[in-house]
CSV table of C-alpha atoms in Angstrom, one decimal:
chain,number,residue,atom,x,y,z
A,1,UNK,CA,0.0,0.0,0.0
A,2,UNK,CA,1.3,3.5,-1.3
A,3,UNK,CA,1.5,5.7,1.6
A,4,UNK,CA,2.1,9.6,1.0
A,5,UNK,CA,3.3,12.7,2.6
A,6,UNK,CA,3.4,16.4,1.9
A,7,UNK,CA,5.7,19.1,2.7
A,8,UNK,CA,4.8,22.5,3.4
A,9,UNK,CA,8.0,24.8,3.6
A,10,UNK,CA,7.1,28.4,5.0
A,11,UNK,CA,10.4,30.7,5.1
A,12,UNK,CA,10.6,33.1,7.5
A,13,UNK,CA,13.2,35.8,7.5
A,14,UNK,CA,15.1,37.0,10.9
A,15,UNK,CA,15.3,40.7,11.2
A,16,UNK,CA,17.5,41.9,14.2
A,17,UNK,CA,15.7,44.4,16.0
A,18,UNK,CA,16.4,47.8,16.1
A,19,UNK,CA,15.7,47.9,19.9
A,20,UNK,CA,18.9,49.2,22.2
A,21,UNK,CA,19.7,47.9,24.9
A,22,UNK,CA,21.1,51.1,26.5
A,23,UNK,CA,24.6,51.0,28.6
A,24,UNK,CA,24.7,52.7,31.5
A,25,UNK,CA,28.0,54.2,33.3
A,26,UNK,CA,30.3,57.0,32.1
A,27,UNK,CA,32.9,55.6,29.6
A,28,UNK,CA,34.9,58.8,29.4
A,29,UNK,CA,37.9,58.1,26.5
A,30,UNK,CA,37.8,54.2,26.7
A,31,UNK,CA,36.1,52.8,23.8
A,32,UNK,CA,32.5,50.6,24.8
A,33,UNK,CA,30.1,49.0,22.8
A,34,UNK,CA,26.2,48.7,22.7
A,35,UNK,CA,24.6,45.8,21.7
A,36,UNK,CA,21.1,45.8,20.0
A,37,UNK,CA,18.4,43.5,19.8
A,38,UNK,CA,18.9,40.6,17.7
A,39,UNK,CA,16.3,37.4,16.7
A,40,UNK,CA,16.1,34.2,19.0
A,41,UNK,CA,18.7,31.6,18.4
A,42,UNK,CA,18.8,28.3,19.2
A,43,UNK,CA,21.2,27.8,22.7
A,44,UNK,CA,20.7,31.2,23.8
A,45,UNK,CA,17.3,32.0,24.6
A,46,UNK,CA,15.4,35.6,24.7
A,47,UNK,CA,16.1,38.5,22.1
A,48,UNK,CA,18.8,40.2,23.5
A,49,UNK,CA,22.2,39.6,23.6
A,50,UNK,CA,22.7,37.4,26.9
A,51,UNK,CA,25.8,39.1,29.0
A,52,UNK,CA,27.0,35.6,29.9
A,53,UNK,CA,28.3,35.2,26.3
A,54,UNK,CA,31.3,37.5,24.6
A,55,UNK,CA,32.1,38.4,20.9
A,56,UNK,CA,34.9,39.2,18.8
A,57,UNK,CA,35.9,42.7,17.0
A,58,UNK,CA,37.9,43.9,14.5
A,59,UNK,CA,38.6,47.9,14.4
A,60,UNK,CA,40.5,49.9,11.8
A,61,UNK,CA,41.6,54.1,12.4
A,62,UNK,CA,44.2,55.5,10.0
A,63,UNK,CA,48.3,55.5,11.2
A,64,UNK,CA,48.4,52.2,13.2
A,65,UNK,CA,51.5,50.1,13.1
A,66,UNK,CA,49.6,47.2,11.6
A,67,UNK,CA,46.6,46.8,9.6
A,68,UNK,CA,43.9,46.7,12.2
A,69,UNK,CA,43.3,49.0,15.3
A,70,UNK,CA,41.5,46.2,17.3
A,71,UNK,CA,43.0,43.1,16.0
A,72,UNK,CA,40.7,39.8,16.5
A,73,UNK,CA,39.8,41.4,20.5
A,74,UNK,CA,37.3,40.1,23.0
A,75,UNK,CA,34.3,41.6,23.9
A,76,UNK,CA,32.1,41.0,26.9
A,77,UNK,CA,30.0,42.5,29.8
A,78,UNK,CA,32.0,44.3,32.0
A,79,UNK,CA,31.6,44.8,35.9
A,80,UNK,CA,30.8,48.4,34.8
A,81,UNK,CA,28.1,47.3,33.5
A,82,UNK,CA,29.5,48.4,29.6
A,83,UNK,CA,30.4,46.4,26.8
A,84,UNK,CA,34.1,46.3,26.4
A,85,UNK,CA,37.3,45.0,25.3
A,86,UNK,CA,39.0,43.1,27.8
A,87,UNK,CA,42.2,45.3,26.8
A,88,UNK,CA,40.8,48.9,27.3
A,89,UNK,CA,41.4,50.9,24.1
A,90,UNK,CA,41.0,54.7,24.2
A,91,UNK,CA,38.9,57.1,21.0
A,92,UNK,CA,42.5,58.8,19.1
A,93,UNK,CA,41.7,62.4,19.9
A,94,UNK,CA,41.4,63.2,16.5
A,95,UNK,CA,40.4,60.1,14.2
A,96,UNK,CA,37.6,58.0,13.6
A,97,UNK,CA,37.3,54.4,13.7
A,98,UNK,CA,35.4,51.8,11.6
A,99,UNK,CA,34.4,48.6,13.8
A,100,UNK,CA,33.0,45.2,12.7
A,101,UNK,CA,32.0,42.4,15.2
A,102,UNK,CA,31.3,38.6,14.9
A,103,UNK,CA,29.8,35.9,17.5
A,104,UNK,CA,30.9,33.7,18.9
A,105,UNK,CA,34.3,35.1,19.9
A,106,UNK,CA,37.6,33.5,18.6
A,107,UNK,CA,35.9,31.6,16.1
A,108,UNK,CA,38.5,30.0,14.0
A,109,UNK,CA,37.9,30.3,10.0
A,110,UNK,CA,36.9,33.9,10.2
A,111,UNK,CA,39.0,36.9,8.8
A,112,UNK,CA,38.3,40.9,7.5
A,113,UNK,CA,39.6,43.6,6.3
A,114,UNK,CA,37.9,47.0,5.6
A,115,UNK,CA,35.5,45.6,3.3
A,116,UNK,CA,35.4,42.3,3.3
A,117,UNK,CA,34.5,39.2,4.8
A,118,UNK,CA,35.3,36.2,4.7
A,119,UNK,CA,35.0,32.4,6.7
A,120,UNK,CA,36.6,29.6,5.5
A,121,UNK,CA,35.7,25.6,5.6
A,122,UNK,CA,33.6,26.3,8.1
A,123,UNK,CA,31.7,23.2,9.6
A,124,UNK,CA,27.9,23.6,11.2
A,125,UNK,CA,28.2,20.0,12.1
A,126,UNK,CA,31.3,20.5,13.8
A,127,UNK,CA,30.4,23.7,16.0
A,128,UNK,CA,28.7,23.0,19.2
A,129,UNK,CA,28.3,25.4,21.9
A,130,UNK,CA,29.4,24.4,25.8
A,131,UNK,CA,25.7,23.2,26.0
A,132,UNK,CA,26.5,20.7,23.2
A,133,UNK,CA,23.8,22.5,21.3
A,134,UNK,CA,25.1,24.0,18.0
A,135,UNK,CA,26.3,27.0,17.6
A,136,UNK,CA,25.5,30.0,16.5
A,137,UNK,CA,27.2,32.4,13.7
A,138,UNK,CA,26.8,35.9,13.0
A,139,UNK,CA,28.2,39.2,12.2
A,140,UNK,CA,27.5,42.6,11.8
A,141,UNK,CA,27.4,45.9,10.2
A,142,UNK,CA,30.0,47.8,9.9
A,143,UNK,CA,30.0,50.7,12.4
A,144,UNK,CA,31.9,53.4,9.9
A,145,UNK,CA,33.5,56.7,11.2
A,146,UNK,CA,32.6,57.0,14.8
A,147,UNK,CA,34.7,59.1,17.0
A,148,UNK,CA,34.1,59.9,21.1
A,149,UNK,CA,31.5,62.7,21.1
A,150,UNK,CA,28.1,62.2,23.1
A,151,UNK,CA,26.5,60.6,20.2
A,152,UNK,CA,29.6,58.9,18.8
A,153,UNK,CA,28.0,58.9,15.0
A,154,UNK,CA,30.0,62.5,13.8
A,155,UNK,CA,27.2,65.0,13.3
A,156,UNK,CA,24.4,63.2,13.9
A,157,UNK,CA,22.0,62.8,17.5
A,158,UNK,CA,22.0,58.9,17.1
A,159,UNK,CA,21.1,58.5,20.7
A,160,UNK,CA,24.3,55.4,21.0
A,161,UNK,CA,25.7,55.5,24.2
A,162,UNK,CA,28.3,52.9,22.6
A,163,UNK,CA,29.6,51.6,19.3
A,164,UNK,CA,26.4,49.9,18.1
A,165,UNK,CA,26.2,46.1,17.5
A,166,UNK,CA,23.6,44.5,15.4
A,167,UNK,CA,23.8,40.8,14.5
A,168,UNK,CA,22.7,39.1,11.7
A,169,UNK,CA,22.6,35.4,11.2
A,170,UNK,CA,25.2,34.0,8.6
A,171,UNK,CA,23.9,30.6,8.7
A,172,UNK,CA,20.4,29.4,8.1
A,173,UNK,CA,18.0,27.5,10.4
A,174,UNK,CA,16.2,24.9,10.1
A,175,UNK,CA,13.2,22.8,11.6
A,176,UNK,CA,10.4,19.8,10.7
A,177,UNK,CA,7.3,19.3,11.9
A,178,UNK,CA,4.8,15.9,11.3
A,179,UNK,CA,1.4,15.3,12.3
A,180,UNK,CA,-1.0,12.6,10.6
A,181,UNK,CA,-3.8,13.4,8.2
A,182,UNK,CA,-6.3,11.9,9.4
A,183,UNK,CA,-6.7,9.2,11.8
A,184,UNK,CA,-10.3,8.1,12.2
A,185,UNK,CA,-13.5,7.2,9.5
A,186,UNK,CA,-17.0,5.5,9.6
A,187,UNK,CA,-18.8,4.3,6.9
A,188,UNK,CA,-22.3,4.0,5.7
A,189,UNK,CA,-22.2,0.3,6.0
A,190,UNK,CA,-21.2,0.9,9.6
A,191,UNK,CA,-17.4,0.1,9.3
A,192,UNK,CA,-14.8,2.3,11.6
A,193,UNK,CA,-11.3,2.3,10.6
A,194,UNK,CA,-8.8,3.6,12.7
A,195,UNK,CA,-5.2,4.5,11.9
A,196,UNK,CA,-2.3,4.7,14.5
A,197,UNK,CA,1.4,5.9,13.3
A,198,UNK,CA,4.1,5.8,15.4
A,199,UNK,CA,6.7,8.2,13.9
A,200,UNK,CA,10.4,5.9,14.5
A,201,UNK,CA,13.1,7.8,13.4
A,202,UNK,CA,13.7,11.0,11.1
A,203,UNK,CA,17.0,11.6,8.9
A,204,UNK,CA,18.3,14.5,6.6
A,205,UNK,CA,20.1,13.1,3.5
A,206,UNK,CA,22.8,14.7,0.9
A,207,UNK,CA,22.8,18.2,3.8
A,208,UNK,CA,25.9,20.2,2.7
A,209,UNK,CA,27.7,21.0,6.0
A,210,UNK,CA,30.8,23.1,5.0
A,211,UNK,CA,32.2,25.6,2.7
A,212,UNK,CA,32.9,29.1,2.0
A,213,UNK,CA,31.2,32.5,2.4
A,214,UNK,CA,32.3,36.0,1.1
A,215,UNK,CA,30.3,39.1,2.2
A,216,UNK,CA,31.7,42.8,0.6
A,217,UNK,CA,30.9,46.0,1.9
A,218,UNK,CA,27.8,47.8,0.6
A,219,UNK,CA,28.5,51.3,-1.0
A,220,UNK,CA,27.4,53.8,1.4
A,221,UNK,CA,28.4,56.9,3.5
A,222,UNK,CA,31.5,57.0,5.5
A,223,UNK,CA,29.8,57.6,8.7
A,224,UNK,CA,27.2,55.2,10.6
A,225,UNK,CA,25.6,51.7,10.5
A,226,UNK,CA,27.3,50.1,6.8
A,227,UNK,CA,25.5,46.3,5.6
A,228,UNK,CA,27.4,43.8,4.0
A,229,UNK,CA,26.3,42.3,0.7
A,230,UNK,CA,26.0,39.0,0.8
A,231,UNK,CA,26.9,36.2,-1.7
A,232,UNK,CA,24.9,35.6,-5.0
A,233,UNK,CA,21.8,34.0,-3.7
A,234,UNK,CA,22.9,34.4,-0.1
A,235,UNK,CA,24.1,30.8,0.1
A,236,UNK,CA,27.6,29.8,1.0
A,237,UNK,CA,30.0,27.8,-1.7
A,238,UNK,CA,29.7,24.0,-0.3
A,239,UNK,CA,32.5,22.1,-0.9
A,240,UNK,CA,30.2,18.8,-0.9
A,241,UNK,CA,30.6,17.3,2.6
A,242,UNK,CA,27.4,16.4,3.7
A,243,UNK,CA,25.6,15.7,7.5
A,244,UNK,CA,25.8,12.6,9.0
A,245,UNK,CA,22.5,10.7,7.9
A,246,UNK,CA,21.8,8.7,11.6
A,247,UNK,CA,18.2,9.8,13.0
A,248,UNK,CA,17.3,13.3,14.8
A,249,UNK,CA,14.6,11.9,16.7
A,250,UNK,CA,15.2,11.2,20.2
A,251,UNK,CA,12.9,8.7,20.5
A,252,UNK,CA,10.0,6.9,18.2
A,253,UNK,CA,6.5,9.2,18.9
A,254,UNK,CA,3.0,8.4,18.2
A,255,UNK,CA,1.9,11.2,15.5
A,256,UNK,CA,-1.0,13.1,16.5
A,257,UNK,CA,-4.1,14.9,14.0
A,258,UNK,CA,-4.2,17.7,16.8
A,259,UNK,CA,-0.3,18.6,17.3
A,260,UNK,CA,2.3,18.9,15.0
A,261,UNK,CA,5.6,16.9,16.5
A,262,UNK,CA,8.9,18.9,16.5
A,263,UNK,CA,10.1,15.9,14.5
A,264,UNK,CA,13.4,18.3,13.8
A,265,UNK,CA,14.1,20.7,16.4
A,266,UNK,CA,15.2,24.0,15.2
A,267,UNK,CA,19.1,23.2,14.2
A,268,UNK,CA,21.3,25.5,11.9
A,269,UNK,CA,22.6,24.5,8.7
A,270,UNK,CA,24.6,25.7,5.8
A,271,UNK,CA,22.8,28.0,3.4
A,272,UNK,CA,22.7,26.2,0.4
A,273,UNK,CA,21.0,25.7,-3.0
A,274,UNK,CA,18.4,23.2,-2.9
A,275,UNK,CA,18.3,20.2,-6.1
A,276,UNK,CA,15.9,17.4,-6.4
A,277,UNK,CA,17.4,14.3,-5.5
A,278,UNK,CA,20.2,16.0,-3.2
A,279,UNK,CA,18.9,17.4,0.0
A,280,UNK,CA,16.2,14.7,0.8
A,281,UNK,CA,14.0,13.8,4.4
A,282,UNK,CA,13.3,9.9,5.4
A,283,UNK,CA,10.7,8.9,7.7
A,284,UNK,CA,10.9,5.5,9.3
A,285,UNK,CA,6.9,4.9,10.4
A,286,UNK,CA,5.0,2.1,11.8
A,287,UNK,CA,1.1,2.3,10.5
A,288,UNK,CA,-1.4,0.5,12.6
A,289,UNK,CA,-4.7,0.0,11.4
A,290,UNK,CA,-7.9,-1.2,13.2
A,291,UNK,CA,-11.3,-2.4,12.0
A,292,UNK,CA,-14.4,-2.0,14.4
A,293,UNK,CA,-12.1,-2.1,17.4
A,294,UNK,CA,-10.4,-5.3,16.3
A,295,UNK,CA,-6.3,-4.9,15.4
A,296,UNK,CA,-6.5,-5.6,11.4
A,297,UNK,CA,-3.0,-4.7,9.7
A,298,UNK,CA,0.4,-3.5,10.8
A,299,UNK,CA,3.1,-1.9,8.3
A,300,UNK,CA,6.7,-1.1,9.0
A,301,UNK,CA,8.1,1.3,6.0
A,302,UNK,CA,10.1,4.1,4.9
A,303,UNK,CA,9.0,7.0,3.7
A,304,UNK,CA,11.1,10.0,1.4
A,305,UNK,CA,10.5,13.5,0.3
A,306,UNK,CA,12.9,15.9,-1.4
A,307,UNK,CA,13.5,18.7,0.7
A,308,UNK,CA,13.7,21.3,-2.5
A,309,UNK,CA,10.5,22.6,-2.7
A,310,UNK,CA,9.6,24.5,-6.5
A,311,UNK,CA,8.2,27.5,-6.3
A,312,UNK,CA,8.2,27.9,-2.4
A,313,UNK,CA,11.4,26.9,-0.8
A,314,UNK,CA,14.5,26.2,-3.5
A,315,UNK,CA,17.2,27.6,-1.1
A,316,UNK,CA,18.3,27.7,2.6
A,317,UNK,CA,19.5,31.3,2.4
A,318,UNK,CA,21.5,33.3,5.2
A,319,UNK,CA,19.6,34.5,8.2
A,320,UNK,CA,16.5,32.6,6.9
A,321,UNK,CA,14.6,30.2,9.2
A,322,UNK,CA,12.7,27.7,7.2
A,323,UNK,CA,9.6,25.1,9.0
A,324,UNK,CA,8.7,22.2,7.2
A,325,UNK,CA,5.6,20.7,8.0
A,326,UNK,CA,5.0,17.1,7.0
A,327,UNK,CA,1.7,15.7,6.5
A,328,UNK,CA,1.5,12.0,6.3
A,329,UNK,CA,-1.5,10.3,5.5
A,330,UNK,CA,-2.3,6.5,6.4
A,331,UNK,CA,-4.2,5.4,2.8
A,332,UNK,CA,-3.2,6.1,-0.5
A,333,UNK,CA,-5.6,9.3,-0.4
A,334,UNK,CA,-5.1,12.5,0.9
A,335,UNK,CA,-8.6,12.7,2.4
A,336,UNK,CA,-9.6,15.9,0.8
A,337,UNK,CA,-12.8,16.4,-1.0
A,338,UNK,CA,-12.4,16.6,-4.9
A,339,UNK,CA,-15.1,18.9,-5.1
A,340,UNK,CA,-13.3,21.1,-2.7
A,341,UNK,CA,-10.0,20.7,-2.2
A,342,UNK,CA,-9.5,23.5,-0.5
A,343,UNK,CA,-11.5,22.8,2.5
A,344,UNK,CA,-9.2,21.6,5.1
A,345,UNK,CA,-9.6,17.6,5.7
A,346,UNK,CA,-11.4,16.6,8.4
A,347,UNK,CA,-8.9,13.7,11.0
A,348,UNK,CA,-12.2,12.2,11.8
A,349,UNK,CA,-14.1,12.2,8.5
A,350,UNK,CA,-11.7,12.2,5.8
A,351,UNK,CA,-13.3,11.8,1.9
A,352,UNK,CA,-11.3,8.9,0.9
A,353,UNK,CA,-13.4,7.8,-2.6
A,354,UNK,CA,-10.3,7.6,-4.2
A,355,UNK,CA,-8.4,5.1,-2.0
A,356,UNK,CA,-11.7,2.5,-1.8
A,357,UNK,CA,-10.6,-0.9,-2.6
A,358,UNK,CA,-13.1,-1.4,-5.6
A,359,UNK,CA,-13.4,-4.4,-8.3
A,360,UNK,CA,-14.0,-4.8,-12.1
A,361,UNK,CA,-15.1,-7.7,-12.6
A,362,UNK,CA,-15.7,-9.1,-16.0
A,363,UNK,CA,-16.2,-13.6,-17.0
A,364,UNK,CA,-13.8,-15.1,-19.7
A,365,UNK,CA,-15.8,-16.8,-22.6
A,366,UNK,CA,-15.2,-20.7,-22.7
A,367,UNK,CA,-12.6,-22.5,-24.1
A,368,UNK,CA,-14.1,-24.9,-26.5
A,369,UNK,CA,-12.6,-28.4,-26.7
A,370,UNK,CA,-13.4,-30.6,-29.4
A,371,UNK,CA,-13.2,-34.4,-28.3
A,372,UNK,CA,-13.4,-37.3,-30.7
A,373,UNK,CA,-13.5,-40.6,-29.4
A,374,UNK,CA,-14.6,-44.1,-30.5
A,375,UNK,CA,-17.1,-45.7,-28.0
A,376,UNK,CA,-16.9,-49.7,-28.7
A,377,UNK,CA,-19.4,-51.5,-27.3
């Protein structure tokens, strides 16, 4: 028996917030940063930068020594209750400075220059946070041409009370969802079929995992809040690794017509361009059907479903969060009506016409046999 499932993607895109989360203290010379708002990420919950966590900067001002002001520095939540550099750096008295930050801190396979970007072979599988959860990457604008004055933005009332921060996401995000069609269904003749499936274990197949990403600065003013461009597409350059394929599920769950089960947990992945036959979802499921209360058949199989959707999902692009939602139904119908298949089906009365078991019969013509014998008597 065929069994099928659908896939809705929805892609959602995660904005940072514009929201400040305003320092407090008086700074005086020594350089201190403001972090803004920024979207929920999986291992560090809430919206706003957690102070138990740190970042990395890079800073360039004309006539240092070497090529950066702030080379590769430490950022965290001071007992002053500011944002700064674990090395205290003072504002040159007459110079402006250019900033750009990245999280998590000391992350290896990172490097930038004035206007460029760039991380290399990085690994999503390979990153996990000290919670074992993965981790996180992101960068941000470029703070161009700020200089110690109350505002710190030259000429402008920006209302900063440090060198602002805002994240975005360089990787994407990922999460599945499944919940059965339909589970239940009476008949005229007064038969009641019921359906039970026990969801066993969930893999992602042919997942890039590592490559390349080059973001270049955005022509724009001198002075303020700069965005980088991101790659064609905003997907990284794989270099065809892929995930490990072994299940995500932490243990087999009995699928329900009333909640969708985080089959998938919100995990980050590589952005990447999406192909039929490459990036692909199998379901291990366990269908249980019953007849008038009585157990009646019990299946075992594996179901598979591209993970390129046309037309609605055909990348994983940076800072995009995209929720699958699996539908799996436990006939060879959908249980929709034909006549309106826009009307949500019903778990307890699907229209399932199209998967009765039905028969044609039709009766064979004789085969005539011609006997000649001789009867002696």
């Amino acid at each position: 028996m065929k069994k099928t499932l659908h896939i809705i993607a929805v892609a959602a895109l995660l904005l940072p917030s514009c929201t400040k989360s305003i320092s407090t203290g008086d700074s005086g010379r020594a350089i201190a940063f403001q972090v803004a708002n920024y979207a929920t990420k999986v291992g560090i919950s809430g919206t706003v930068f957690p102070t138990s966590e740190s970042f990395g900067v890079y800073s360039w001002t004309d006539n240092t020594t070497g090529p950066y002001f702030m080379d590769n520095e430490l950022v965290s939540y001071q007992a002053d209750q500011l944002w700064k550099t674990n090395t205290t750096y003072y504002w040159p008295p007459t110079q402006t400075v250019d900033f750009f930050c990245f999280y998590p801190s000391q992350m290896s396979g990172i490097s930038a220059d004035k206007t460029r970007i760039r991380y290399s072979a990085y690994d999503v599988e390979a990153h996990y946070g000290a919670s074992s959860e993965q981790q996180d990457v992101m960068y941000s604008d470029k703070a161009a041409g700020f200089a110690d004055n109350p505002d710190n933005v030259p000429g402008s009332a920006s209302g900063y009370s440090g060198v602002p921060v805002i994240f975005r996401h360089a990787l994407a995000k990922l999460s599945v969802g499944v919940r059965l069609a339909y589970s239940h269904k009476e008949e005229s003749d007064g038969t009641v079929t019921d359906w039970e499936i026990t969801l066993n274990s969930v893999s992602l197949e042919g997942v890039y995992k590592q490559g390349d990403c080059e973001l270049t600065l955005a022509d724009s003013p001198a002075v303020g809040l700069v965005s980088w461009v991101k790659p064609e597409g905003a997907v990284w350059t794989p270099d065809g690794s892929v995930m490990a394929s072994g299940s995500l599920l932490a243990e087999p769950a009995v699928l329900s017509t009333d909640e969708t089960l985080a089959a998938v947990p919100e995990m980050f992945v590589l952005p990447q361009q999406l192909a039929a036959g490459q990036q692909r979802i199998s379901l291990n499921v366990t269908i249980k059907t019953t007849r008038n209360g009585a157990a009646f058949l019990s299946e075992t199989i594996d179901v598979a479903a591209d993970l390129c959707v046309p037309d609605v999902v055909e990348s994983w692009q940076m800072n995009n969060a995209v929720v699958y939602r699996i539908s799996i139904n436990p006939t060879r119908s959908n249980g929709s009506d034909p006549s309106d298949p826009g009307k949500p089906v019903d778990p307890n009365d699907p229209n399932l016409k199209d998967a009765v078991i039905s028969f044609d019969p039709a009766v064979l013509g004789w085969d005539v046999m011609n006997v000649s014998a001789v009867i002696n008597l």
